């Protein structure tokens, strides 16, 4: 069975993190790696059930690597703190990565804004 861990590096994402976390749903591990937010990013993430890790402010790559080290999933999804995933994203990920020769994938991007 494939278990999905979603790793979200954050820095002052209070305007978008709630929408991101709410649409992910259950059945996945969510790790928010915060790089020193001065807003309510960490509190919001904790209230919505994410595992929150505090990281030194060394950049997004450092945060993503820190999250990957503690992730329990055999599939890792790295996500921005203001990103919404497509419906049925879990099935799409598992179906894509189950194909022979596929070891990584990405979703198409569509830019919008939070109100």
Coordinates of C-alpha atoms in Angstrom, one line a residue, residues 13-90:
X13 CA 1.4 31.7 5.1
X14 CA -1.6 32.5 7.4
X15 CA -3.7 33.8 4.5
X16 CA -3.6 30.6 2.5
X17 CA -2.6 27.7 4.8
X18 CA -6.1 27.0 6.1
X19 CA -7.6 26.5 2.7
X20 CA -4.6 24.3 1.6
X21 CA -4.9 22.1 4.7
X22 CA -8.7 21.8 4.7
X23 CA -8.9 20.6 1.1
X24 CA -6.3 17.9 1.6
X25 CA -8.6 15.8 3.7
X26 CA -7.8 12.6 5.7
X27 CA -5.6 9.6 5.0
X28 CA -2.4 11.4 4.5
X29 CA 0.4 12.6 6.8
X30 CA 0.7 16.4 6.7
X31 CA 4.0 18.0 7.8
X32 CA 4.3 21.8 7.9
X33 CA 7.9 22.9 8.2
X34 CA 7.8 26.5 9.3
X35 CA 10.9 28.7 8.7
X36 CA 10.1 31.2 11.4
X37 CA 6.7 32.7 10.7
X38 CA 5.8 35.8 12.6
X39 CA 2.1 35.4 11.8
X40 CA -0.4 32.7 12.8
X41 CA 0.8 30.1 10.3
X42 CA 1.9 27.5 12.9
X43 CA -1.2 27.9 15.1
X44 CA -3.5 27.5 12.1
X45 CA -1.7 24.4 10.9
X46 CA -1.7 22.8 14.3
X47 CA -5.4 23.5 14.8
X48 CA -6.1 21.8 11.5
X49 CA -4.2 18.7 12.5
X50 CA -0.9 19.1 10.7
X51 CA 2.4 18.1 12.3
X52 CA 4.3 21.3 12.7
X53 CA 8.1 21.4 12.7
X54 CA 10.0 24.6 13.5
X55 CA 13.0 25.0 11.1
X56 CA 15.9 27.5 11.1
X57 CA 15.4 30.1 8.4
X58 CA 17.7 28.5 5.9
X59 CA 15.5 28.4 2.9
X60 CA 12.7 26.3 1.4
X61 CA 15.0 23.5 0.3
X62 CA 16.3 23.1 3.8
X63 CA 12.7 22.9 5.1
X64 CA 11.7 20.4 2.5
X65 CA 14.6 18.1 3.3
X66 CA 13.8 18.4 7.1
X67 CA 10.2 17.4 6.4
X68 CA 11.3 14.5 4.2
X69 CA 13.6 13.1 6.9
X70 CA 10.7 12.7 9.3
X71 CA 8.0 11.7 6.8
X72 CA 6.6 8.2 7.2
X73 CA 5.1 8.0 3.7
X74 CA 6.7 6.1 0.8
X75 CA 5.3 8.8 -1.5
X76 CA 6.3 12.4 -0.8
X77 CA 4.4 15.4 -2.1
X78 CA 6.0 18.8 -1.7
X79 CA 3.5 21.6 -1.7
X80 CA 3.5 25.4 -1.3
X81 CA 1.5 26.7 1.7
X82 CA -1.0 28.5 -0.6
X83 CA -1.6 25.7 -3.1
X84 CA -4.9 23.9 -3.7
X85 CA -4.7 20.4 -5.1
X86 CA -7.0 18.9 -7.7
X87 CA -9.9 16.8 -6.6
X88 CA -8.9 13.1 -6.3
X89 CA -5.3 14.1 -6.1
X90 CA -4.4 11.0 -4.0

